[in-house]
Coordinates of C-alpha atoms in Angstrom, one line a residue:
Chain A
X1 CA -1.6 24.0 15.0
X2 CA -4.0 26.7 13.8
X3 CA -6.7 25.6 11.5
X4 CA -5.2 25.4 8.0
X5 CA -7.2 27.1 5.3
X6 CA -7.2 25.0 2.1
X7 CA -6.0 26.6 -1.1
X8 CA -5.9 23.8 -3.6
X9 CA -9.3 22.5 -2.5
X10 CA -10.8 25.9 -1.7
X11 CA -13.4 25.6 -4.4
X12 CA -14.5 22.0 -4.5
X13 CA -17.4 22.3 -2.1
X14 CA -19.0 25.1 -4.1
X15 CA -22.1 24.6 -6.2
X16 CA -21.1 24.1 -9.8
X17 CA -17.4 24.2 -8.8
X18 CA -16.4 23.0 -12.3
X19 CA -17.9 26.0 -14.1
X20 CA -15.9 29.0 -15.3
X21 CA -18.3 31.4 -13.7
X22 CA -17.8 29.9 -10.3
X23 CA -14.1 29.8 -10.7
X24 CA -13.9 33.4 -11.9
X25 CA -16.1 34.6 -9.1
X26 CA -13.5 33.2 -6.7
X27 CA -10.8 35.2 -8.5
X28 CA -9.9 32.6 -11.1
X29 CA -7.7 33.5 -14.0
X30 CA -6.6 36.8 -12.3
X31 CA -3.2 35.3 -11.7
X32 CA -2.9 34.4 -15.4
X33 CA -3.9 38.0 -16.4
X34 CA -1.3 39.5 -14.0
X35 CA 1.5 37.1 -14.9
X36 CA 1.1 37.5 -18.6
X37 CA 1.1 41.3 -18.2
X38 CA 3.9 41.6 -15.7
X39 CA 6.3 38.7 -15.8
X40 CA 8.5 37.1 -18.3
X41 CA 8.8 33.3 -18.6
X42 CA 12.3 33.4 -17.1
X43 CA 10.9 35.4 -14.1
X44 CA 8.2 32.8 -13.6
X45 CA 10.8 30.0 -13.5
X46 CA 12.8 32.0 -11.0
X47 CA 9.8 32.4 -8.7
X48 CA 9.1 28.7 -8.9
X49 CA 12.7 27.9 -8.3
X50 CA 12.9 30.2 -5.3
X51 CA 9.8 28.5 -3.8
X52 CA 11.6 25.1 -3.7
X53 CA 8.3 23.5 -5.0
X54 CA 8.9 19.8 -5.4
X55 CA 6.9 17.7 -7.8
X56 CA 3.8 16.2 -6.3
X57 CA 3.6 13.1 -8.6
X58 CA 5.8 10.9 -6.4
X59 CA 9.5 11.6 -7.0
X60 CA 9.6 15.0 -5.4
X61 CA 12.0 16.5 -7.9
X62 CA 12.2 20.4 -7.6
X63 CA 10.0 21.8 -10.3
X64 CA 11.9 25.0 -10.9
X65 CA 15.1 23.0 -11.4
X66 CA 13.4 20.7 -13.9
X67 CA 12.2 23.7 -15.9
X68 CA 15.6 25.3 -15.9
X69 CA 17.0 22.2 -17.7
X70 CA 15.2 23.3 -20.9
X71 CA 17.7 24.5 -23.5
X72 CA 17.9 28.2 -24.0
X73 CA 18.7 28.3 -27.7
X74 CA 16.4 25.6 -29.0
X75 CA 14.2 26.7 -31.9
X76 CA 11.3 24.7 -30.5
X77 CA 8.6 23.7 -30.4
X78 CA 8.6 22.9 -26.7
X79 CA 6.0 20.6 -25.2
X80 CA 4.3 20.3 -21.9
X81 CA 2.9 16.9 -20.8
X82 CA 0.6 17.0 -17.8
X83 CA 0.7 13.7 -16.0
X84 CA -2.8 12.8 -15.1
X85 CA -2.2 9.1 -15.3
X86 CA -2.6 8.8 -11.5
X87 CA -2.6 5.0 -11.1
X88 CA -0.7 4.4 -7.8
X89 CA -3.0 2.4 -5.5
X90 CA -4.2 4.7 -2.8
X91 CA -3.9 7.9 -4.9
X92 CA -6.8 9.9 -6.1
X93 CA -6.0 13.6 -5.5
X94 CA -5.6 14.5 -9.2
X95 CA -9.0 12.9 -9.9
X96 CA -10.7 15.1 -7.4
X97 CA -9.0 18.2 -8.6
X98 CA -9.9 17.5 -12.3
X99 CA -13.5 16.6 -11.5
X100 CA -14.3 19.3 -9.1
X101 CA -12.0 22.2 -10.0
X102 CA -10.9 21.7 -13.6
X103 CA -10.3 25.4 -14.2
X104 CA -7.7 25.6 -11.5
X105 CA -5.9 22.7 -13.2
X106 CA -6.2 24.5 -16.6
X107 CA -4.9 27.8 -15.2
X108 CA -2.0 26.0 -13.7
X109 CA -1.3 24.3 -17.0
X110 CA -1.4 27.6 -18.9
X111 CA 1.0 29.2 -16.4
X112 CA 3.3 26.2 -16.6
X113 CA 3.3 26.4 -20.4
X114 CA 4.0 30.1 -20.3
X115 CA 7.0 29.6 -18.1
X116 CA 8.4 26.7 -20.2
X117 CA 7.5 28.4 -23.5
X118 CA 5.4 25.4 -24.6
X119 CA 2.7 26.1 -27.2
X120 CA 1.1 22.7 -27.0
X121 CA 0.2 20.8 -23.8
X122 CA -1.0 17.2 -23.7
X123 CA -2.9 16.1 -20.6
X124 CA -2.3 12.3 -20.4
X125 CA -5.4 11.2 -18.6
X126 CA -5.9 7.7 -17.4
X127 CA -8.9 6.0 -19.0
X128 CA -10.6 5.2 -15.7
X129 CA -11.5 8.9 -15.2
X130 CA -14.4 9.5 -17.5
X131 CA -15.9 12.3 -15.4
X132 CA -12.5 14.1 -15.2
X133 CA -12.4 13.9 -19.0
X134 CA -15.8 15.4 -19.4
X135 CA -15.1 18.2 -16.9
X136 CA -11.7 19.0 -18.4
X137 CA -13.1 19.1 -21.9
X138 CA -16.0 21.3 -21.1
X139 CA -13.8 23.6 -19.0
X140 CA -11.4 23.9 -22.0
X141 CA -14.2 24.8 -24.3
X142 CA -15.2 27.6 -21.9
X143 CA -11.6 28.7 -21.9
X144 CA -11.3 28.8 -25.7
X145 CA -14.4 30.9 -25.8
X146 CA -13.1 33.3 -23.2
X147 CA -9.7 33.7 -24.8
X148 CA -7.8 31.9 -22.0
X149 CA -6.7 29.3 -24.5
X150 CA -5.9 29.4 -28.2
X151 CA -4.1 32.0 -30.3
X152 CA -2.8 35.1 -28.6
X153 CA -4.1 34.5 -25.1
X154 CA -5.6 37.6 -23.5
X155 CA -4.3 39.6 -26.5
X156 CA -0.6 38.7 -25.8
X157 CA 2.1 37.0 -27.9
X158 CA 1.5 33.7 -26.1
X159 CA -0.6 31.0 -27.7
X160 CA -1.5 27.6 -26.3
X161 CA -3.5 24.6 -27.2
X162 CA -4.3 21.9 -24.7
X163 CA -5.3 18.4 -25.7
X164 CA -6.5 15.5 -23.6
X165 CA -4.9 12.2 -24.5
X166 CA -6.6 9.2 -23.0
X167 CA -4.5 6.3 -21.7
X168 CA -5.5 2.7 -21.9
X169 CA -5.2 1.3 -18.4
X170 CA -1.4 1.0 -18.0
X171 CA 0.3 2.1 -14.8
X172 CA 3.6 2.4 -16.5
X173 CA 2.3 5.4 -18.5
X174 CA 2.7 7.5 -15.4
X175 CA 6.5 7.1 -15.8
X176 CA 7.7 10.2 -17.6
X177 CA 9.2 8.5 -20.6
X178 CA 6.7 5.7 -20.7
X179 CA 4.1 8.5 -20.9
X180 CA 6.0 10.1 -23.8
X181 CA 6.3 6.8 -25.7
X182 CA 2.6 6.1 -25.2
X183 CA 1.7 9.6 -26.4
X184 CA 3.8 9.0 -29.5
X185 CA 1.7 6.0 -30.3
X186 CA 4.0 3.2 -29.1
X187 CA 4.1 0.7 -26.3
X188 CA 4.7 2.5 -23.1
X189 CA 8.2 1.3 -22.6
X190 CA 10.2 3.8 -20.5
X191 CA 13.3 5.2 -22.2
X192 CA 16.9 5.0 -21.1
X193 CA 17.9 8.4 -19.7
X194 CA 19.8 10.5 -20.6
X195 CA 18.7 12.3 -22.7
X196 CA 16.2 13.6 -20.2
X197 CA 12.9 14.8 -21.6
X198 CA 13.8 18.5 -21.0
X199 CA 16.5 18.1 -23.7
X200 CA 14.9 15.5 -25.9
X201 CA 11.4 14.4 -25.0
X202 CA 8.1 14.2 -26.8
X203 CA 8.5 14.1 -30.6
X204 CA 12.2 14.5 -29.8
X205 CA 11.6 18.1 -28.7
X206 CA 12.3 19.7 -25.3
X207 CA 9.5 18.5 -23.0
X208 CA 8.5 19.1 -19.4
X209 CA 6.3 16.6 -17.6
X210 CA 4.5 17.8 -14.6
X211 CA 1.9 16.4 -12.3
X212 CA -1.6 18.0 -12.1
X213 CA -1.2 18.9 -8.4
X214 CA 2.3 20.4 -9.1
X215 CA 0.9 22.8 -11.7
X216 CA -1.9 23.9 -9.4
X217 CA 0.8 24.6 -6.7
X218 CA 2.6 26.8 -9.3
X219 CA -0.6 28.8 -9.8
X220 CA -0.8 29.5 -6.1
X221 CA 2.9 30.3 -5.7
X222 CA 2.5 32.9 -8.5
X223 CA -0.7 34.2 -6.9
X224 CA 0.4 34.4 -3.3
X225 CA 4.1 34.6 -3.5
X226 CA 7.2 32.6 -2.5
X227 CA 7.0 33.8 1.1
X228 CA 3.5 32.5 1.6
X229 CA 4.5 29.1 0.1
X230 CA 7.6 28.8 2.3
X231 CA 5.7 29.7 5.4
X232 CA 3.9 26.3 5.0
X233 CA 5.5 22.9 5.5
X234 CA 8.8 21.6 6.8
X235 CA 11.9 23.7 6.2
X236 CA 15.1 22.2 4.7
X237 CA 17.3 20.3 7.0
X238 CA 19.9 22.8 8.2
X239 CA 22.8 20.3 8.0
X240 CA 22.0 19.1 4.5
X241 CA 22.6 21.9 2.0
X242 CA 21.1 19.8 -0.8
X243 CA 17.7 19.3 0.9
X244 CA 15.2 21.5 -0.9
X245 CA 12.8 21.1 2.1
X246 CA 9.1 20.2 2.0
X247 CA 7.3 23.5 1.5
X248 CA 3.7 24.2 0.7
X249 CA 0.3 22.5 0.9
X250 CA -0.2 18.9 0.0
X251 CA -3.2 16.8 -0.9
X252 CA -3.3 13.7 1.3
X253 CA -5.6 10.8 0.3
X254 CA -6.8 8.7 3.1
X255 CA -8.2 5.3 2.4
X256 CA -8.5 1.8 3.7
X257 CA -9.7 1.0 7.2
X258 CA -10.6 4.5 8.4
X259 CA -14.0 5.9 9.3
X260 CA -13.8 8.8 6.9
X261 CA -11.8 8.1 3.8
X262 CA -11.2 11.1 1.6
X263 CA -9.0 13.8 0.4
X264 CA -7.6 16.5 2.7
X265 CA -5.3 19.4 2.1
X266 CA -2.7 20.1 4.8
X267 CA 0.7 21.6 5.2
X268 CA 3.5 19.1 4.3
X269 CA 4.8 17.4 7.3
X270 CA 1.6 16.4 9.2
X271 CA 2.3 13.5 11.4
X272 CA 0.7 10.3 10.1
X273 CA -1.1 9.6 13.4
X274 CA -2.7 13.0 13.4
X275 CA -3.8 12.6 9.8
X276 CA -5.5 9.3 10.5
X277 CA -7.1 10.3 13.8
X278 CA -8.1 13.9 13.0
X279 CA -8.8 13.8 9.3
X280 CA -9.5 10.2 8.6
X281 CA -11.8 9.8 11.6
X282 CA -9.7 7.1 13.2
X283 CA -9.6 3.4 12.4
X284 CA -12.9 1.7 11.7
X285 CA -14.7 0.0 14.6
X286 CA -12.2 1.4 17.1
X287 CA -9.6 -1.0 16.1
X288 CA -5.8 -0.5 16.2
X289 CA -3.6 0.3 13.2
X290 CA -1.5 -2.6 12.0
X291 CA 0.3 -1.0 9.1
X292 CA 0.1 2.2 7.1
X293 CA 1.2 2.8 3.5
X294 CA 2.5 6.4 3.7
X295 CA 2.3 7.5 0.1
X296 CA 0.9 5.1 -2.5
X297 CA 1.5 1.4 -2.6
X298 CA 5.1 1.5 -3.8
X299 CA 6.4 3.4 -0.8
X300 CA 6.1 0.4 1.5
X301 CA 4.6 0.1 4.9
X302 CA 5.0 1.7 8.3
X303 CA 4.2 0.1 11.6
X304 CA 1.9 1.4 14.4
X305 CA 5.1 2.4 16.3
X306 CA 6.2 4.6 13.4
X307 CA 3.0 6.5 13.0
X308 CA 4.4 9.7 14.5
X309 CA 6.4 10.1 11.3
X310 CA 5.8 13.5 9.7
X311 CA 4.5 13.0 6.1
X312 CA 6.9 15.3 4.3
X313 CA 9.5 14.3 1.7
X314 CA 12.0 13.1 4.3
X315 CA 9.8 11.6 7.0
X316 CA 8.9 8.2 5.5
X317 CA 12.6 7.8 4.4
X318 CA 13.6 7.8 8.1
X319 CA 11.4 4.8 8.9
X320 CA 12.7 2.8 5.9
X321 CA 10.1 3.6 3.4
X322 CA 10.6 4.8 -0.2
X323 CA 9.5 8.3 0.5
X324 CA 6.4 10.5 0.5
X325 CA 5.4 9.2 -2.9
X326 CA 2.0 10.5 -3.9
X327 CA 0.8 10.9 -0.2
X328 CA -1.9 8.4 -0.7
X329 CA -2.2 7.0 2.8
X330 CA -3.6 3.5 3.1
X331 CA -4.5 2.3 6.6
X332 CA -4.7 -1.3 7.4
X333 CA -6.2 -2.4 10.8
X334 CA -5.1 -5.2 13.1
X335 CA -7.4 -7.7 11.5
X336 CA -5.9 -7.5 8.0
X337 CA -3.3 -10.1 7.1
X338 CA 0.0 -8.8 5.9
X339 CA 0.3 -11.9 3.7
X340 CA -2.8 -10.7 1.9
X341 CA -1.4 -7.2 1.7
X342 CA 1.9 -8.3 0.2
X343 CA 0.2 -10.7 -2.2
X344 CA -2.1 -7.9 -3.4
X345 CA 0.9 -5.6 -3.8
X346 CA 3.0 -8.1 -5.7
X347 CA 0.1 -9.0 -8.0
X348 CA -0.4 -5.3 -8.8
X349 CA 3.2 -4.7 -9.8
X350 CA 3.5 -8.0 -11.7
X351 CA 0.4 -7.0 -13.6
X352 CA 1.8 -3.5 -14.3
X353 CA 5.4 -4.4 -15.1
X354 CA 5.8 -3.4 -18.8
X355 CA 8.1 -6.4 -19.5
X356 CA 10.9 -4.5 -20.9
X357 CA 13.6 -5.2 -18.3
X358 CA 14.2 -8.8 -17.2
X359 CA 14.7 -8.3 -13.5
X360 CA 11.4 -6.5 -13.2
X361 CA 9.4 -8.7 -15.5
X362 CA 10.7 -11.9 -13.9
X363 CA 11.2 -10.6 -10.4
X364 CA 7.7 -9.3 -9.9
X365 CA 6.2 -12.4 -11.4
X366 CA 8.2 -14.8 -9.2
X367 CA 7.4 -12.7 -6.2
X368 CA 3.6 -13.1 -6.8
X369 CA 4.0 -16.8 -7.6
X370 CA 5.8 -17.4 -4.3
X371 CA 3.2 -15.4 -2.4
X372 CA 0.5 -17.5 -4.0
X373 CA 2.2 -20.6 -2.9
X374 CA 2.5 -19.2 0.7
X375 CA -1.2 -18.3 0.7
X376 CA -2.0 -21.8 -0.6
X377 CA -0.4 -23.3 2.5
X378 CA 2.8 -24.4 0.8
X379 CA 5.1 -21.7 2.0
X380 CA 8.6 -22.3 3.4
X381 CA 10.5 -20.1 5.8
X382 CA 13.2 -20.0 3.2
X383 CA 10.8 -18.2 0.8
X384 CA 10.9 -15.1 3.0
X385 CA 14.6 -14.7 2.4
X386 CA 14.2 -15.5 -1.3
X387 CA 11.5 -12.8 -1.5
X388 CA 13.9 -10.3 0.2
X389 CA 16.6 -11.3 -2.1
X390 CA 14.4 -10.5 -5.1
X391 CA 13.3 -7.3 -3.5
X392 CA 16.8 -6.1 -2.7
X393 CA 18.0 -6.8 -6.3
X394 CA 15.4 -6.1 -8.9
X395 CA 15.2 -2.4 -8.8
X396 CA 18.6 -0.9 -8.5
X397 CA 18.9 2.2 -10.6
X398 CA 21.1 2.6 -12.5
X399 CA 22.0 -1.0 -13.0
X400 CA 19.1 -3.4 -13.3
X401 CA 16.2 -1.6 -14.8
X402 CA 15.3 1.4 -16.9
X403 CA 12.6 2.9 -14.7
X404 CA 11.6 2.9 -11.1
X405 CA 8.8 0.4 -11.3
X406 CA 10.8 -2.5 -10.0
X407 CA 12.2 -0.4 -7.2
X408 CA 8.6 0.6 -6.3
X409 CA 7.5 -3.1 -6.4
X410 CA 10.4 -4.0 -4.0
X411 CA 9.6 -1.6 -1.2
X412 CA 6.4 -3.2 -0.1
X413 CA 8.2 -6.6 0.0
X414 CA 11.2 -5.2 1.9
X415 CA 9.2 -3.3 4.4
X416 CA 6.4 -5.8 5.0
X417 CA 8.7 -8.8 5.5
X418 CA 11.3 -7.0 7.5
X419 CA 8.7 -5.2 9.8
X420 CA 6.2 -8.0 10.1
X421 CA 8.4 -11.1 9.7
X422 CA 7.0 -12.9 12.7
X423 CA 3.5 -12.7 11.2
X424 CA 4.8 -14.2 7.9
X425 CA 6.7 -17.0 9.8
X426 CA 3.7 -17.8 12.0
X427 CA 1.5 -18.1 8.9
X428 CA 3.9 -20.4 7.1
X429 CA 4.4 -22.6 10.1
X430 CA 0.7 -22.8 10.8
X431 CA -0.4 -23.5 7.2
X432 CA 2.4 -25.8 6.2
X433 CA 3.4 -27.7 9.3
X434 CA 4.9 -30.5 7.3
X435 CA 7.0 -28.5 5.0
X436 CA 7.8 -25.1 6.4
X437 CA 11.5 -26.0 7.0
X438 CA 11.8 -27.6 3.6
X439 CA 14.9 -26.3 1.8
X440 CA 14.7 -28.3 -1.4
X441 CA 13.4 -26.6 -4.5
X442 CA 9.6 -26.9 -4.5
X443 CA 8.0 -29.4 -6.7
X444 CA 6.9 -27.8 -9.9
X445 CA 3.3 -27.0 -9.8
X446 CA 1.1 -25.8 -12.6
X447 CA 1.0 -22.1 -12.2
X448 CA -2.2 -20.4 -11.7
X449 CA -2.3 -17.5 -14.0
X450 CA -2.0 -14.6 -11.5
X451 CA -4.2 -12.3 -13.6
X452 CA -6.3 -14.7 -15.5
X453 CA -9.2 -15.4 -13.2
X454 CA -9.0 -12.4 -10.9
X455 CA -10.0 -13.4 -7.5
X456 CA -7.8 -14.9 -4.8
X457 CA -10.6 -17.2 -3.6
X458 CA -10.8 -19.0 -6.9
X459 CA -7.1 -18.9 -7.2
X460 CA -6.8 -20.6 -3.8
X461 CA -9.5 -23.1 -4.8
X462 CA -7.8 -24.1 -8.0
X463 CA -4.5 -24.2 -6.2
X464 CA -5.9 -26.7 -3.7
X465 CA -7.3 -28.7 -6.5
X466 CA -3.9 -28.7 -8.1
X467 CA -2.3 -29.9 -4.9
X468 CA -4.8 -32.6 -4.4
X469 CA -4.2 -34.0 -7.9
X470 CA -0.5 -34.5 -7.1
Chain B
X1 CA -8.7 -13.1 -47.3
X2 CA -9.3 -9.9 -49.2
X3 CA -12.6 -8.2 -48.7
X4 CA -14.0 -5.5 -50.9
X5 CA -16.0 -4.0 -48.1
X6 CA -13.9 -1.8 -45.7
X7 CA -14.2 -2.8 -42.1
X8 CA -14.1 0.8 -40.7
X9 CA -17.1 3.0 -41.6
X10 CA -16.7 6.5 -42.9
X11 CA -17.8 7.8 -39.5
X12 CA -15.0 6.0 -37.8
X13 CA -12.5 7.2 -40.4
X14 CA -13.6 10.8 -40.0
X15 CA -13.4 10.4 -36.2
X16 CA -9.8 9.2 -36.5
X17 CA -8.8 11.9 -38.9
X18 CA -10.2 14.5 -36.6
X19 CA -7.3 13.8 -34.3
X20 CA -4.7 14.6 -36.9
X21 CA -4.4 18.4 -36.2
X22 CA -3.6 17.6 -32.5
X23 CA -0.3 16.0 -33.2
X24 CA 2.8 16.7 -35.3
X25 CA 2.7 13.2 -36.8
X26 CA 0.3 10.4 -37.5
X27 CA 1.9 7.8 -35.3
X28 CA 0.7 9.7 -32.2
X29 CA -2.9 9.1 -33.4
X30 CA -2.5 5.3 -32.9
X31 CA -3.9 5.3 -29.3
X32 CA -6.8 7.7 -30.1
X33 CA -7.6 5.7 -33.2
X34 CA -7.6 2.4 -31.2
X35 CA -10.0 4.1 -28.8
X36 CA -12.3 5.2 -31.6
X37 CA -12.5 1.8 -33.1
X38 CA -12.7 -0.1 -29.7
X39 CA -15.5 2.1 -28.5
X40 CA -17.6 1.6 -31.7
X41 CA -16.8 -2.0 -32.6
X42 CA -16.3 -3.3 -29.1
X43 CA -12.9 -4.7 -30.1
X44 CA -10.1 -4.1 -32.6
X45 CA -10.1 -6.9 -35.1
X46 CA -7.2 -7.7 -37.3
X47 CA -8.9 -6.1 -40.3
X48 CA -9.3 -2.9 -38.4
X49 CA -5.6 -2.9 -37.5
X50 CA -4.7 -3.0 -41.2
X51 CA -7.1 -0.2 -42.0
X52 CA -6.0 2.0 -39.1
X53 CA -2.4 1.5 -40.4
X54 CA -3.5 2.6 -43.8
X55 CA -5.1 5.7 -42.4
X56 CA -2.1 6.5 -40.3
X57 CA 0.4 5.6 -43.0
X58 CA 2.0 3.0 -40.8
X59 CA 2.8 -0.7 -41.2
X60 CA 0.1 -2.9 -39.7
X61 CA 2.8 -4.4 -37.5
X62 CA 3.4 -1.0 -35.9
X63 CA -0.2 -0.6 -35.0
X64 CA -0.4 -4.1 -33.7
X65 CA 2.8 -3.6 -31.7
X66 CA 1.1 -0.7 -29.8
X67 CA -2.3 -2.4 -29.6
X68 CA -1.0 -5.6 -28.1
X69 CA 0.8 -3.7 -25.3
X70 CA -2.4 -2.4 -23.8
X71 CA -4.5 -5.2 -22.3
X72 CA -7.4 -2.7 -22.3
X73 CA -8.1 -3.4 -26.0
X74 CA -9.9 -6.6 -26.9
X75 CA -8.8 -8.2 -30.1
X76 CA -10.6 -11.5 -30.6
X77 CA -14.3 -10.7 -30.2
X78 CA -16.5 -7.8 -29.3
X79 CA -17.0 -6.9 -25.7
X80 CA -20.4 -6.8 -24.1
X81 CA -22.5 -3.6 -24.3
X82 CA -21.4 -2.6 -20.8
X83 CA -17.9 -3.0 -19.5
X84 CA -17.7 -3.3 -15.7
X85 CA -14.5 -2.9 -13.8
X86 CA -14.3 -4.0 -10.2
X87 CA -11.3 -2.7 -8.4
X88 CA -9.1 -5.3 -6.7
X89 CA -6.2 -3.1 -5.6
X90 CA -5.2 -2.7 -2.0
X91 CA -7.6 0.0 -0.7
X92 CA -10.6 -1.7 -2.3
X93 CA -9.3 -5.2 -1.5
X94 CA -8.9 -4.2 2.2
X95 CA -12.5 -3.2 2.2
X96 CA -13.7 -6.4 0.6
X97 CA -13.3 -5.7 -3.1
X98 CA -12.1 -9.2 -4.0
X99 CA -15.1 -10.8 -2.3
X100 CA -17.4 -8.5 -4.2
X101 CA -15.7 -9.3 -7.5
X102 CA -16.1 -13.0 -6.8
X103 CA -19.8 -12.3 -5.9
X104 CA -20.4 -10.5 -9.2
X105 CA -18.6 -13.3 -11.1
X106 CA -21.0 -15.7 -9.6
X107 CA -24.1 -13.6 -10.2
X108 CA -23.1 -13.0 -13.9
X109 CA -21.7 -16.5 -14.4
X110 CA -18.5 -15.2 -16.0
X111 CA -14.8 -14.8 -15.0
X112 CA -13.0 -11.5 -15.2
X113 CA -12.2 -10.8 -18.9
X114 CA -15.3 -12.7 -20.1
X115 CA -18.6 -11.5 -21.5
X116 CA -22.0 -12.8 -20.5
X117 CA -23.6 -15.1 -23.1
X118 CA -26.3 -12.5 -23.8
X119 CA -23.6 -10.0 -24.8
X120 CA -24.7 -7.5 -22.2
X121 CA -21.7 -7.3 -19.8
X122 CA -18.0 -7.7 -20.0
X123 CA -16.6 -8.1 -16.5
X124 CA -13.1 -7.0 -15.7
X125 CA -10.9 -6.6 -12.6
X126 CA -9.3 -3.3 -12.3
X127 CA -5.9 -2.4 -10.9
X128 CA -6.8 0.7 -8.9
X129 CA -9.6 2.8 -10.3
X130 CA -8.3 5.8 -8.4
X131 CA -11.4 5.8 -6.3
X132 CA -9.8 4.7 -3.1
X133 CA -11.9 7.2 -1.1
X134 CA -15.0 5.3 -2.2
X135 CA -13.6 1.8 -1.7
X136 CA -14.7 -0.7 -2.6
X137 CA -15.4 0.8 -6.1
X138 CA -16.7 -0.4 -9.4
X139 CA -16.7 1.4 -12.8
X140 CA -19.6 0.4 -15.1
X141 CA -19.3 2.2 -18.4
X142 CA -18.8 5.8 -17.2
X143 CA -20.6 5.4 -13.9
X144 CA -18.6 5.0 -10.7
X145 CA -20.3 2.8 -8.1
X146 CA -19.1 3.8 -4.7
X147 CA -18.8 1.9 -1.4
X148 CA -20.0 -1.3 -2.9
X149 CA -21.8 -4.0 -0.9
X150 CA -23.2 -7.4 -1.8
X151 CA -26.6 -5.8 -1.8
X152 CA -25.6 -3.0 -4.2
X153 CA -24.1 -5.6 -6.5
X154 CA -27.4 -7.6 -6.4
X155 CA -29.3 -4.4 -7.2
X156 CA -26.9 -3.6 -10.0
X157 CA -27.4 -7.1 -11.5
X158 CA -31.2 -6.8 -11.1
X159 CA -31.2 -3.4 -12.9
X160 CA -29.5 -5.0 -15.9
X161 CA -32.4 -7.4 -16.3
X162 CA -35.0 -4.7 -16.6

C-alpha cells in the first residue's frame, strides 16, 4: 500500500497547531467560506449521504441518513450535540483532535450545524479532558472574533453559537439520549426510542448527535469531494445491498502492550496485524500477542489467529466481535491473564451501568462478583457457563434494556470465555482444587464492594481474610 | 435548621447565572451549577443544593436527583485541595496502573475516594481517563501525568511536601 497521507491529523505536529493562524495558514475555514457561499443545507446533506460516511463514535450509523431524519416542516429550533464524551476504554482520538486541532473540530461542527439547520450546538465534553476544554474555548473565542461563529456568520443568513457542556465522569453520557438527559440537567438515563432524537431530542426539539471525528470527516468530504472519500477504505459488500461500506480515513488508537502506543490515521480496513506491527511498533519485549480488543473495550477480544482481520465496520463482526466500535485497539501480550482482563472489563461496566434497567444493573454486578470470586481462588467451572448465560441475556435490544451498555458489557465476557476457555478452566482448577467441580450454590460471602477500595490487590487481600474467617 | 447567612456567595451565584443565556431553560443549568459549586466549595453540601434549586427555580429534590447520579460530586465533606485520579481501566491496568494506584494509596495513607488528613489530596480511581496512549496515566487537577512509574509517583508525592 502506498504511504497514506493523513488528513484528519495533518496539522497536529505543527507548532501552535491549536491556533487560528496556524489553521488558516493550512487552508482552514476555506471550506466553510465556500460551502456557505455555494451550497444549500440540503445539498450538503446530499453530499454527505452520497459519501456513505458512517458515524465514528462506535455504532457506525450513516451520518447523511441520520441527518435526513430531521423533519422538513418543523418550526425549530434544531439542536446539534457534539459527542465528546469519549469514555470507552482504549479510545482517545477525540481528545487528540480537540487538544491539537480544535479549529478543525469547530469548522466541522459549523458545517454540520449548517447542514442540519441548527443554530445552537452543545459540545458535551467529558470532565477528564481539561486541556481539550481550554483549547476548544480559546479556539471558539478566536472564531467569534473572526466572524466564524455568532450572528450572521461570514455575512450570511446563518448564525450559530457553540457551548461546551462539561460532563461529570459518567460513561453513559456517551449514549445519545443519556447525553441529552444529562444536558437537560437530569440523571443520564437513556431514553426509550422512538421517538429518535432527530424527531424529538434535546429540549424536545429535533436534534442531531454526532461524534467529533465524524464531523471532521464531514469537513474533509465537503473540501475534497465524495470521490476522494470513496477512494479510501473498504467498498460495500457487493452481495449485500444494505451495506454502506467502510469508506474514508479512520483514527486508530493503539494502546496496551505495544512499543509505540499512539494515534494513527489510516484508511478504514487496515489489517489488525499490520496496525500493531507497522504502526504500534510491535508487541513489547518481542513477546507474542495473546488477545486484541479491536475497537474499545465493549467490542470484545480477538485472538492471535484472528489478527489478519481488517479493521473496517464489518471485519471484527466476522470474528465474533461486536464491531469496529471506536477503533481503540488494545493489545494484550502473552503474559497477561485473561481472568484479569475480564475482571477489569466487568468492573468497568458494572461501575458505569446507570442502574435504570434491571438486567444491566444486576447482570454487570453479578458478573464482576463472580469474577472476583474466581480471582480469589473460589471459582467453579460452572461459573463460566453462568457468566456466559448472563452475557447472552443481559443486552438484547429491543427486549431487555433501553440502551446498548449491557450489550457492550456482554461482548468481552462472551468473546473472552469462548475464545480462551481453557485458560479460565486451568486457572479455576489450579486455584480451587478442592471445589472447582462444586455445583452447589456458593456459600454466601460478604461482598467486597467492587468499587469501594479500588485496587484488586487489596480486594483480593480482604477476600482472603474473609475466607479465613469462615 | 434555618440559617440567615446564605451558603453560596454572590460570586458563585453570579457564576451560575452566567450560564442562563446558554440554555432555553434553567433546568439545563443544573450540571454547570453543580460544577461551579463543587469547584469552589470542594463539595456540594445539602444547603447548597437548596440554594441552587432556588436560583434555578427547581425543587431541591430535582437538583439532588441529578447530583446523586454523578459520583463525581462529593456531598458529605470537602475534597482535598488537589484531586488525583489514577486510571485503572484496561489499557492502564495492563501496563501496571492498578499496582501504581495501590502504591500511591500506601504513600498517601488513604484509599480511593478518601482525602489525606492534611486536606491536601483527594485520591480517586478513574474509569478510563482517555489517555490510553500514555498508559499508565494519572490526572492531578488539570495536569496529566503520563507513563507513570513507581519513581514518578514517589517524585509526585515528594513534590507535594515542598
